[in-house]
Short mmCIF file of the N, C-alpha and C atoms (twelve columns), coordinates in Angstrom:
data_MODEL
# 
_entry.id   MODEL 
# 
loop_
_atom_site.group_PDB 
_atom_site.id 
_atom_site.type_symbol 
_atom_site.label_atom_id 
_atom_site.label_alt_id 
_atom_site.label_comp_id 
_atom_site.label_asym_id 
_atom_site.label_seq_id 
_atom_site.Cartn_x 
_atom_site.Cartn_y 
_atom_site.Cartn_z 
_atom_site.pdbx_PDB_model_num 
ATOM 1   N N  . MET A 1   98.682  105.057 103.940 1 
ATOM 2   C CA . MET A 1   97.651  105.623 103.101 1 
ATOM 3   C C  . MET A 1   97.944  105.284 101.646 1 
ATOM 4   N N  . ARG A 2   96.932  104.936 100.922 1 
ATOM 5   C CA . ARG A 2   97.074  104.561 99.531  1 
ATOM 6   C C  . ARG A 2   97.186  105.811 98.647  1 
ATOM 7   N N  . ILE A 3   98.034  105.727 97.640  1 
ATOM 8   C CA . ILE A 3   98.197  106.822 96.681  1 
ATOM 9   C C  . ILE A 3   96.983  106.850 95.765  1 
ATOM 10  N N  . LYS A 4   96.516  108.047 95.477  1 
ATOM 11  C CA . LYS A 4   95.406  108.225 94.541  1 
ATOM 12  C C  . LYS A 4   95.955  108.811 93.245  1 
ATOM 13  N N  . LEU A 5   95.318  108.499 92.134  1 
ATOM 14  C CA . LEU A 5   95.775  108.925 90.816  1 
ATOM 15  C C  . LEU A 5   96.045  110.431 90.728  1 
ATOM 16  N N  . PRO A 6   95.172  111.300 91.258  1 
ATOM 17  C CA . PRO A 6   95.450  112.740 91.159  1 
ATOM 18  C C  . PRO A 6   96.701  113.193 91.925  1 
ATOM 19  N N  . HIS A 7   97.197  112.373 92.859  1 
ATOM 20  C CA . HIS A 7   98.385  112.735 93.635  1 
ATOM 21  C C  . HIS A 7   99.688  112.388 92.923  1 
ATOM 22  N N  . ILE A 8   99.617  111.597 91.881  1 
ATOM 23  C CA . ILE A 8   100.831 111.112 91.220  1 
ATOM 24  C C  . ILE A 8   101.710 112.243 90.679  1 
ATOM 25  N N  . PRO A 9   101.171 113.265 90.016  1 
ATOM 26  C CA . PRO A 9   102.064 114.344 89.553  1 
ATOM 27  C C  . PRO A 9   102.823 115.028 90.698  1 
ATOM 28  N N  . TYR A 10  102.157 115.260 91.806  1 
ATOM 29  C CA . TYR A 10  102.819 115.886 92.956  1 
ATOM 30  C C  . TYR A 10  103.923 114.976 93.496  1 
ATOM 31  N N  . ILE A 11  103.621 113.704 93.650  1 
ATOM 32  C CA . ILE A 11  104.606 112.752 94.173  1 
ATOM 33  C C  . ILE A 11  105.783 112.634 93.213  1 
ATOM 34  N N  . THR A 12  105.488 112.630 91.916  1 
ATOM 35  C CA . THR A 12  106.543 112.581 90.898  1 
ATOM 36  C C  . THR A 12  107.481 113.767 91.052  1 
ATOM 37  N N  . ASN A 13  106.922 114.957 91.185  1 
ATOM 38  C CA . ASN A 13  107.752 116.154 91.352  1 
ATOM 39  C C  . ASN A 13  108.561 116.098 92.643  1 
ATOM 40  N N  . LYS A 14  107.971 115.594 93.700  1 
ATOM 41  C CA . LYS A 14  108.677 115.467 94.977  1 
ATOM 42  C C  . LYS A 14  109.857 114.506 94.843  1 
ATOM 43  N N  . ILE A 15  109.654 113.401 94.172  1 
ATOM 44  C CA . ILE A 15  110.743 112.437 93.953  1 
ATOM 45  C C  . ILE A 15  111.851 113.083 93.135  1 
ATOM 46  N N  . MET A 16  111.470 113.821 92.091  1 
ATOM 47  C CA . MET A 16  112.470 114.487 91.251  1 
ATOM 48  C C  . MET A 16  113.270 115.511 92.059  1 
ATOM 49  N N  . LEU A 17  112.604 116.280 92.917  1 
ATOM 50  C CA . LEU A 17  113.311 117.248 93.765  1 
ATOM 51  C C  . LEU A 17  114.264 116.540 94.721  1 
ATOM 52  N N  . ASP A 18  113.813 115.440 95.298  1 
ATOM 53  C CA . ASP A 18  114.675 114.678 96.207  1 
ATOM 54  C C  . ASP A 18  115.911 114.152 95.483  1 
ATOM 55  N N  . ILE A 19  115.731 113.677 94.269  1 
ATOM 56  C CA . ILE A 19  116.869 113.185 93.477  1 
ATOM 57  C C  . ILE A 19  117.800 114.343 93.137  1 
ATOM 58  N N  . ALA A 20  117.238 115.468 92.714  1 
ATOM 59  C CA . ALA A 20  118.043 116.628 92.320  1 
ATOM 60  C C  . ALA A 20  118.873 117.165 93.483  1 
ATOM 61  N N  . HIS A 21  118.334 117.104 94.689  1 
ATOM 62  C CA . HIS A 21  119.038 117.639 95.855  1 
ATOM 63  C C  . HIS A 21  119.838 116.579 96.612  1 
ATOM 64  N N  . SER A 22  119.862 115.389 96.089  1 
ATOM 65  C CA . SER A 22  120.584 114.304 96.741  1 
ATOM 66  C C  . SER A 22  122.092 114.490 96.562  1 
ATOM 67  N N  . SER A 23  122.830 114.209 97.609  1 
ATOM 68  C CA . SER A 23  124.289 114.341 97.537  1 
ATOM 69  C C  . SER A 23  124.959 113.090 96.966  1 
ATOM 70  N N  . PHE A 24  124.230 112.010 96.845  1 
ATOM 71  C CA . PHE A 24  124.841 110.770 96.364  1 
ATOM 72  C C  . PHE A 24  124.364 110.357 94.977  1 
ATOM 73  N N  . VAL A 25  123.616 111.236 94.299  1 
ATOM 74  C CA . VAL A 25  123.175 110.961 92.932  1 
ATOM 75  C C  . VAL A 25  123.693 112.076 92.037  1 
ATOM 76  N N  . GLU A 26  124.371 111.692 90.962  1 
ATOM 77  C CA . GLU A 26  124.865 112.668 89.998  1 
ATOM 78  C C  . GLU A 26  123.982 112.603 88.754  1 
ATOM 79  N N  . ILE A 27  123.411 113.740 88.399  1 
ATOM 80  C CA . ILE A 27  122.535 113.807 87.227  1 
ATOM 81  C C  . ILE A 27  123.370 114.278 86.045  1 
ATOM 82  N N  . LYS A 28  123.446 113.454 85.005  1 
ATOM 83  C CA . LYS A 28  124.280 113.761 83.850  1 
ATOM 84  C C  . LYS A 28  123.480 114.287 82.669  1 
ATOM 85  N N  . ASP A 29  122.175 114.344 82.811  1 
ATOM 86  C CA . ASP A 29  121.316 114.815 81.726  1 
ATOM 87  C C  . ASP A 29  120.211 115.658 82.351  1 
ATOM 88  N N  . ASN A 30  119.286 116.085 81.544  1 
ATOM 89  C CA . ASN A 30  118.163 116.894 82.014  1 
ATOM 90  C C  . ASN A 30  117.282 116.061 82.946  1 
ATOM 91  N N  . ILE A 31  117.103 116.546 84.154  1 
ATOM 92  C CA . ILE A 31  116.310 115.810 85.151  1 
ATOM 93  C C  . ILE A 31  114.858 115.649 84.714  1 
ATOM 94  N N  . GLU A 32  114.363 116.531 83.885  1 
ATOM 95  C CA . GLU A 32  112.970 116.457 83.425  1 
ATOM 96  C C  . GLU A 32  112.692 115.175 82.642  1 
ATOM 97  N N  . LYS A 33  113.735 114.549 82.120  1 
ATOM 98  C CA . LYS A 33  113.551 113.283 81.407  1 
ATOM 99  C C  . LYS A 33  113.093 112.172 82.352  1 
ATOM 100 N N  . LEU A 34  113.347 112.358 83.645  1 
ATOM 101 C CA . LEU A 34  112.910 111.369 84.633  1 
ATOM 102 C C  . LEU A 34  111.407 111.422 84.883  1 
ATOM 103 N N  . ASN A 35  110.816 112.583 84.675  1 
ATOM 104 C CA . ASN A 35  109.405 112.788 85.012  1 
ATOM 105 C C  . ASN A 35  108.487 111.712 84.440  1 
ATOM 106 N N  . PRO A 36  108.507 111.462 83.121  1 
ATOM 107 C CA . PRO A 36  107.585 110.432 82.604  1 
ATOM 108 C C  . PRO A 36  107.892 109.030 83.125  1 
ATOM 109 N N  . CYS A 37  109.157 108.742 83.392  1 
ATOM 110 C CA . CYS A 37  109.519 107.412 83.914  1 
ATOM 111 C C  . CYS A 37  108.960 107.207 85.318  1 
ATOM 112 N N  . ILE A 38  109.172 108.193 86.173  1 
ATOM 113 C CA . ILE A 38  108.685 108.096 87.551  1 
ATOM 114 C C  . ILE A 38  107.169 108.025 87.566  1 
ATOM 115 N N  . LYS A 39  106.550 108.880 86.770  1 
ATOM 116 C CA . LYS A 39  105.083 108.917 86.706  1 
ATOM 117 C C  . LYS A 39  104.529 107.564 86.255  1 
ATOM 118 N N  . GLN A 40  105.155 106.971 85.239  1 
ATOM 119 C CA . GLN A 40  104.690 105.684 84.719  1 
ATOM 120 C C  . GLN A 40  104.838 104.575 85.756  1 
ATOM 121 N N  . ILE A 41  105.938 104.582 86.481  1 
ATOM 122 C CA . ILE A 41  106.152 103.571 87.526  1 
ATOM 123 C C  . ILE A 41  105.075 103.680 88.594  1 
ATOM 124 N N  . LEU A 42  104.783 104.897 89.033  1 
ATOM 125 C CA . LEU A 42  103.750 105.100 90.054  1 
ATOM 126 C C  . LEU A 42  102.371 104.688 89.545  1 
ATOM 127 N N  . GLU A 43  102.058 105.050 88.293  1 
ATOM 128 C CA . GLU A 43  100.755 104.685 87.717  1 
ATOM 129 C C  . GLU A 43  100.622 103.173 87.575  1 
ATOM 130 N N  . ASP A 44  101.685 102.524 87.115  1 
ATOM 131 C CA . ASP A 44  101.657 101.059 86.970  1 
ATOM 132 C C  . ASP A 44  101.442 100.383 88.322  1 
ATOM 133 N N  . ASP A 45  102.133 100.872 89.334  1 
ATOM 134 C CA . ASP A 45  101.988 100.307 90.676  1 
ATOM 135 C C  . ASP A 45  100.563 100.493 91.192  1 
ATOM 136 N N  . LEU A 46  100.015 101.667 90.969  1 
ATOM 137 C CA . LEU A 46  98.645  101.951 91.394  1 
ATOM 138 C C  . LEU A 46  97.654  101.028 90.681  1 
ATOM 139 N N  . MET A 47  97.838  100.836 89.381  1 
ATOM 140 C CA . MET A 47  96.928  99.978  88.617  1 
ATOM 141 C C  . MET A 47  97.053  98.516  89.051  1 
ATOM 142 N N  . ASN A 48  98.272  98.073  89.347  1 
ATOM 143 C CA . ASN A 48  98.452  96.699  89.836  1 
ATOM 144 C C  . ASN A 48  97.715  96.485  91.148  1 
ATOM 145 N N  . GLU A 49  97.783  97.474  92.027  1 
ATOM 146 C CA . GLU A 49  97.086  97.325  93.308  1 
ATOM 147 C C  . GLU A 49  95.572  97.353  93.108  1 
ATOM 148 N N  . ARG A 50  95.104  98.151  92.167  1 
ATOM 149 C CA . ARG A 50  93.659  98.168  91.879  1 
ATOM 150 C C  . ARG A 50  93.196  96.817  91.333  1 
ATOM 151 N N  . LYS A 51  93.996  96.227  90.450  1 
ATOM 152 C CA . LYS A 51  93.662  94.899  89.912  1 
ATOM 153 C C  . LYS A 51  93.634  93.862  91.034  1 
ATOM 154 N N  . LEU A 52  94.598  93.959  91.925  1 
ATOM 155 C CA . LEU A 52  94.645  93.056  93.076  1 
ATOM 156 C C  . LEU A 52  93.392  93.216  93.926  1 
ATOM 157 N N  . ASP A 53  93.009  94.453  94.219  1 
ATOM 158 C CA . ASP A 53  91.807  94.704  95.024  1 
ATOM 159 C C  . ASP A 53  90.565  94.116  94.363  1 
ATOM 160 N N  . GLU A 54  90.466  94.269  93.049  1 
ATOM 161 C CA . GLU A 54  89.308  93.723  92.327  1 
ATOM 162 C C  . GLU A 54  89.272  92.204  92.417  1 
ATOM 163 N N  . ARG A 55  90.432  91.583  92.284  1 
ATOM 164 C CA . ARG A 55  90.496  90.117  92.371  1 
ATOM 165 C C  . ARG A 55  90.095  89.639  93.768  1 
ATOM 166 N N  . VAL A 56  90.568  90.333  94.786  1 
ATOM 167 C CA . VAL A 56  90.219  89.968  96.162  1 
ATOM 168 C C  . VAL A 56  88.717  90.122  96.373  1 
ATOM 169 N N  . LYS A 57  88.139  91.202  95.871  1 
ATOM 170 C CA . LYS A 57  86.691  91.415  95.995  1 
ATOM 171 C C  . LYS A 57  85.915  90.288  95.324  1 
ATOM 172 N N  . GLU A 58  86.374  89.879  94.134  1 
ATOM 173 C CA . GLU A 58  85.717  88.772  93.422  1 
ATOM 174 C C  . GLU A 58  85.745  87.495  94.265  1 
ATOM 175 N N  . LEU A 59  86.908  87.188  94.803  1 
ATOM 176 C CA . LEU A 59  87.043  85.968  95.606  1 
ATOM 177 C C  . LEU A 59  86.169  86.017  96.855  1 
ATOM 178 N N  . LEU A 60  86.119  87.162  97.502  1 
ATOM 179 C CA . LEU A 60  85.299  87.285  98.708  1 
ATOM 180 C C  . LEU A 60  83.811  87.207  98.381  1 
ATOM 181 N N  . GLU A 61  83.420  87.753  97.244  1 
ATOM 182 C CA . GLU A 61  82.013  87.665  96.835  1 
ATOM 183 C C  . GLU A 61  81.617  86.216  96.573  1 
ATOM 184 N N  . GLN A 62  82.538  85.431  96.031  1 
ATOM 185 C CA . GLN A 62  82.259  84.017  95.778  1 
ATOM 186 C C  . GLN A 62  82.062  83.247  97.081  1 
ATOM 187 N N  . GLN A 63  82.688  83.705  98.142  1 
ATOM 188 C CA . GLN A 63  82.621  83.019  99.435  1 
ATOM 189 C C  . GLN A 63  81.730  83.754  100.441 1 
ATOM 190 N N  . GLU A 64  80.931  84.687  99.961  1 
ATOM 191 C CA . GLU A 64  80.106  85.546  100.825 1 
ATOM 192 C C  . GLU A 64  79.251  84.747  101.810 1 
ATOM 193 N N  . ASP A 65  78.535  83.749  101.316 1 
ATOM 194 C CA . ASP A 65  77.640  82.971  102.181 1 
ATOM 195 C C  . ASP A 65  78.404  82.241  103.281 1 
ATOM 196 N N  . GLU A 66  79.501  81.632  102.897 1 
ATOM 197 C CA . GLU A 66  80.301  80.888  103.870 1 
ATOM 198 C C  . GLU A 66  80.912  81.826  104.918 1 
ATOM 199 N N  . MET A 67  81.359  82.997  104.482 1 
ATOM 200 C CA . MET A 67  81.932  83.971  105.414 1 
ATOM 201 C C  . MET A 67  80.874  84.472  106.397 1 
ATOM 202 N N  . GLU A 68  79.675  84.674  105.887 1 
ATOM 203 C CA . GLU A 68  78.583  85.137  106.742 1 
ATOM 204 C C  . GLU A 68  78.222  84.066  107.772 1 
ATOM 205 N N  . LEU A 69  78.176  82.830  107.318 1 
ATOM 206 C CA . LEU A 69  77.854  81.719  108.202 1 
ATOM 207 C C  . LEU A 69  78.887  81.581  109.326 1 
ATOM 208 N N  . MET A 70  80.146  81.776  108.975 1 
ATOM 209 C CA . MET A 70  81.227  81.637  109.952 1 
ATOM 210 C C  . MET A 70  81.514  82.946  110.696 1 
ATOM 211 N N  . GLN A 71  80.758  83.983  110.394 1 
ATOM 212 C CA . GLN A 71  80.899  85.304  111.014 1 
ATOM 213 C C  . GLN A 71  82.327  85.850  110.885 1 
ATOM 214 N N  . VAL A 72  82.836  85.771  109.680 1 
ATOM 215 C CA . VAL A 72  84.183  86.259  109.395 1 
ATOM 216 C C  . VAL A 72  84.124  87.763  109.134 1 
ATOM 217 N N  . ASP A 73  85.059  88.489  109.719 1 
ATOM 218 C CA . ASP A 73  85.163  89.926  109.496 1 
ATOM 219 C C  . ASP A 73  85.646  90.165  108.064 1 
ATOM 220 N N  . ARG A 74  84.808  90.786  107.259 1 
ATOM 221 C CA . ARG A 74  85.112  90.980  105.840 1 
ATOM 222 C C  . ARG A 74  86.376  91.821  105.630 1 
ATOM 223 N N  . LYS A 75  86.529  92.861  106.419 1 
ATOM 224 C CA . LYS A 75  87.686  93.744  106.264 1 
ATOM 225 C C  . LYS A 75  88.988  92.999  106.567 1 
ATOM 226 N N  . ASN A 76  88.975  92.219  107.625 1 
ATOM 227 C CA . ASN A 76  90.146  91.438  107.997 1 
ATOM 228 C C  . ASN A 76  90.442  90.368  106.943 1 
ATOM 229 N N  . MET A 77  89.408  89.712  106.465 1 
ATOM 230 C CA . MET A 77  89.583  88.686  105.438 1 
ATOM 231 C C  . MET A 77  90.109  89.304  104.141 1 
ATOM 232 N N  . PHE A 78  89.624  90.495  103.803 1 
ATOM 233 C CA . PHE A 78  90.103  91.199  102.605 1 
ATOM 234 C C  . PHE A 78  91.618  91.390  102.700 1 
ATOM 235 N N  . TRP A 79  92.074  91.877  103.855 1 
ATOM 236 C CA . TRP A 79  93.499  92.129  104.042 1 
ATOM 237 C C  . TRP A 79  94.309  90.833  103.977 1 
ATOM 238 N N  . LEU A 80  93.817  89.773  104.594 1 
ATOM 239 C CA . LEU A 80  94.536  88.495  104.579 1 
ATOM 240 C C  . LEU A 80  94.665  87.939  103.164 1 
ATOM 241 N N  . VAL A 81  93.572  87.987  102.404 1 
ATOM 242 C CA . VAL A 81  93.597  87.486  101.026 1 
ATOM 243 C C  . VAL A 81  94.492  88.377  100.171 1 
ATOM 244 N N  . LYS A 82  94.401  89.677  100.384 1 
ATOM 245 C CA . LYS A 82  95.223  90.618  99.614  1 
ATOM 246 C C  . LYS A 82  96.708  90.355  99.852  1 
ATOM 247 N N  . LYS A 83  97.096  90.138  101.110 1 
ATOM 248 C CA . LYS A 83  98.498  89.841  101.416 1 
ATOM 249 C C  . LYS A 83  98.948  88.557  100.726 1 
ATOM 250 N N  . LYS A 84  98.053  87.583  100.674 1 
ATOM 251 C CA . LYS A 84  98.388  86.289  100.060 1 
ATOM 252 C C  . LYS A 84  98.583  86.416  98.544  1 
ATOM 253 N N  . LEU A 85  97.735  87.226  97.892  1 
ATOM 254 C CA . LEU A 85  97.785  87.359  96.436  1 
ATOM 255 C C  . LEU A 85  98.753  88.438  95.944  1 
ATOM 256 N N  . ALA A 86  99.200  89.309  96.815  1 
ATOM 257 C CA . ALA A 86  100.028 90.453  96.421  1 
ATOM 258 C C  . ALA A 86  101.246 90.082  95.567  1 
ATOM 259 N N  . PRO A 87  102.010 89.051  95.922  1 
ATOM 260 C CA . PRO A 87  103.170 88.719  95.092  1 
ATOM 261 C C  . PRO A 87  102.811 88.378  93.641  1 
ATOM 262 N N  . GLU A 88  101.660 87.753  93.423  1 
ATOM 263 C CA . GLU A 88  101.233 87.415  92.062  1 
ATOM 264 C C  . GLU A 88  100.997 88.662  91.216  1 
ATOM 265 N N  . PHE A 89  100.646 89.773  91.864  1 
ATOM 266 C CA . PHE A 89  100.349 91.016  91.167  1 
ATOM 267 C C  . PHE A 89  101.521 92.000  91.219  1 
ATOM 268 N N  . GLY A 90  102.614 91.597  91.835  1 
ATOM 269 C CA . GLY A 90  103.779 92.469  91.943  1 
ATOM 270 C C  . GLY A 90  103.563 93.649  92.872  1 
ATOM 271 N N  . VAL A 91  102.705 93.463  93.868  1 
ATOM 272 C CA . VAL A 91  102.394 94.536  94.814  1 
ATOM 273 C C  . VAL A 91  103.104 94.258  96.131  1 
ATOM 274 N N  . ILE A 92  103.787 95.269  96.648  1 
ATOM 275 C CA . ILE A 92  104.479 95.158  97.931  1 
ATOM 276 C C  . ILE A 92  103.575 95.729  99.007  1 
ATOM 277 N N  . LEU A 93  103.215 94.907  99.972  1 
ATOM 278 C CA . LEU A 93  102.331 95.353  101.048 1 
ATOM 279 C C  . LEU A 93  103.049 95.519  102.377 1 
ATOM 280 N N  . ASN A 94  104.264 95.027  102.478 1 
ATOM 281 C CA . ASN A 94  105.032 95.146  103.708 1 
ATOM 282 C C  . ASN A 94  105.385 96.614  103.917 1 
ATOM 283 N N  . SER A 95  104.935 97.201  105.015 1 
ATOM 284 C CA . SER A 95  105.143 98.636  105.242 1 
ATOM 285 C C  . SER A 95  106.619 99.003  105.291 1 
ATOM 286 N N  . GLU A 96  107.475 98.113  105.746 1 
ATOM 287 C CA . GLU A 96  108.906 98.406  105.780 1 
ATOM 288 C C  . GLU A 96  109.487 98.490  104.377 1 
ATOM 289 N N  . ASP A 97  108.942 97.735  103.438 1 
ATOM 290 C CA . ASP A 97  109.411 97.777  102.061 1 
ATOM 291 C C  . ASP A 97  108.782 98.926  101.277 1 
ATOM 292 N N  . ARG A 98  107.582 99.338  101.666 1 
ATOM 293 C CA . ARG A 98  106.863 100.380 100.933 1 
ATOM 294 C C  . ARG A 98  107.307 101.783 101.289 1 
ATOM 295 N N  . HIS A 99  107.766 101.983 102.509 1 
ATOM 296 C CA . HIS A 99  108.059 103.330 102.987 1 
ATOM 297 C C  . HIS A 99  109.528 103.467 103.338 1 
ATOM 298 N N  . ASN A 100 110.059 104.624 103.055 1 
ATOM 299 C CA . ASN A 100 111.430 104.930 103.414 1 
ATOM 300 C C  . ASN A 100 111.415 105.616 104.766 1 
ATOM 301 N N  . HIS A 101 111.901 104.940 105.801 1 
ATOM 302 C CA . HIS A 101 111.864 105.508 107.157 1 
ATOM 303 C C  . HIS A 101 113.087 106.343 107.420 1 
# 
């Protein structure tokens, strides 16, 4: 599931709690100083993925007629193009890299 902008403060707080309760991380300063850093990283990542989605939409719109002629599934093509362009936008789409199992 994709992160939405209104969820970022909650996710930021969850990350901070996980760090604070971690047995292998020692916090030497006020943990609240991490809040803006974590929030900014999440927002930047979200914006990069939005830019990627817009670029993919532009490319698919340019090829709309050809895709229709060849009966290409738009949703599947969107995902394939997105995976191809993701490294250029610094977006990680591999579920194993995105999620901590």
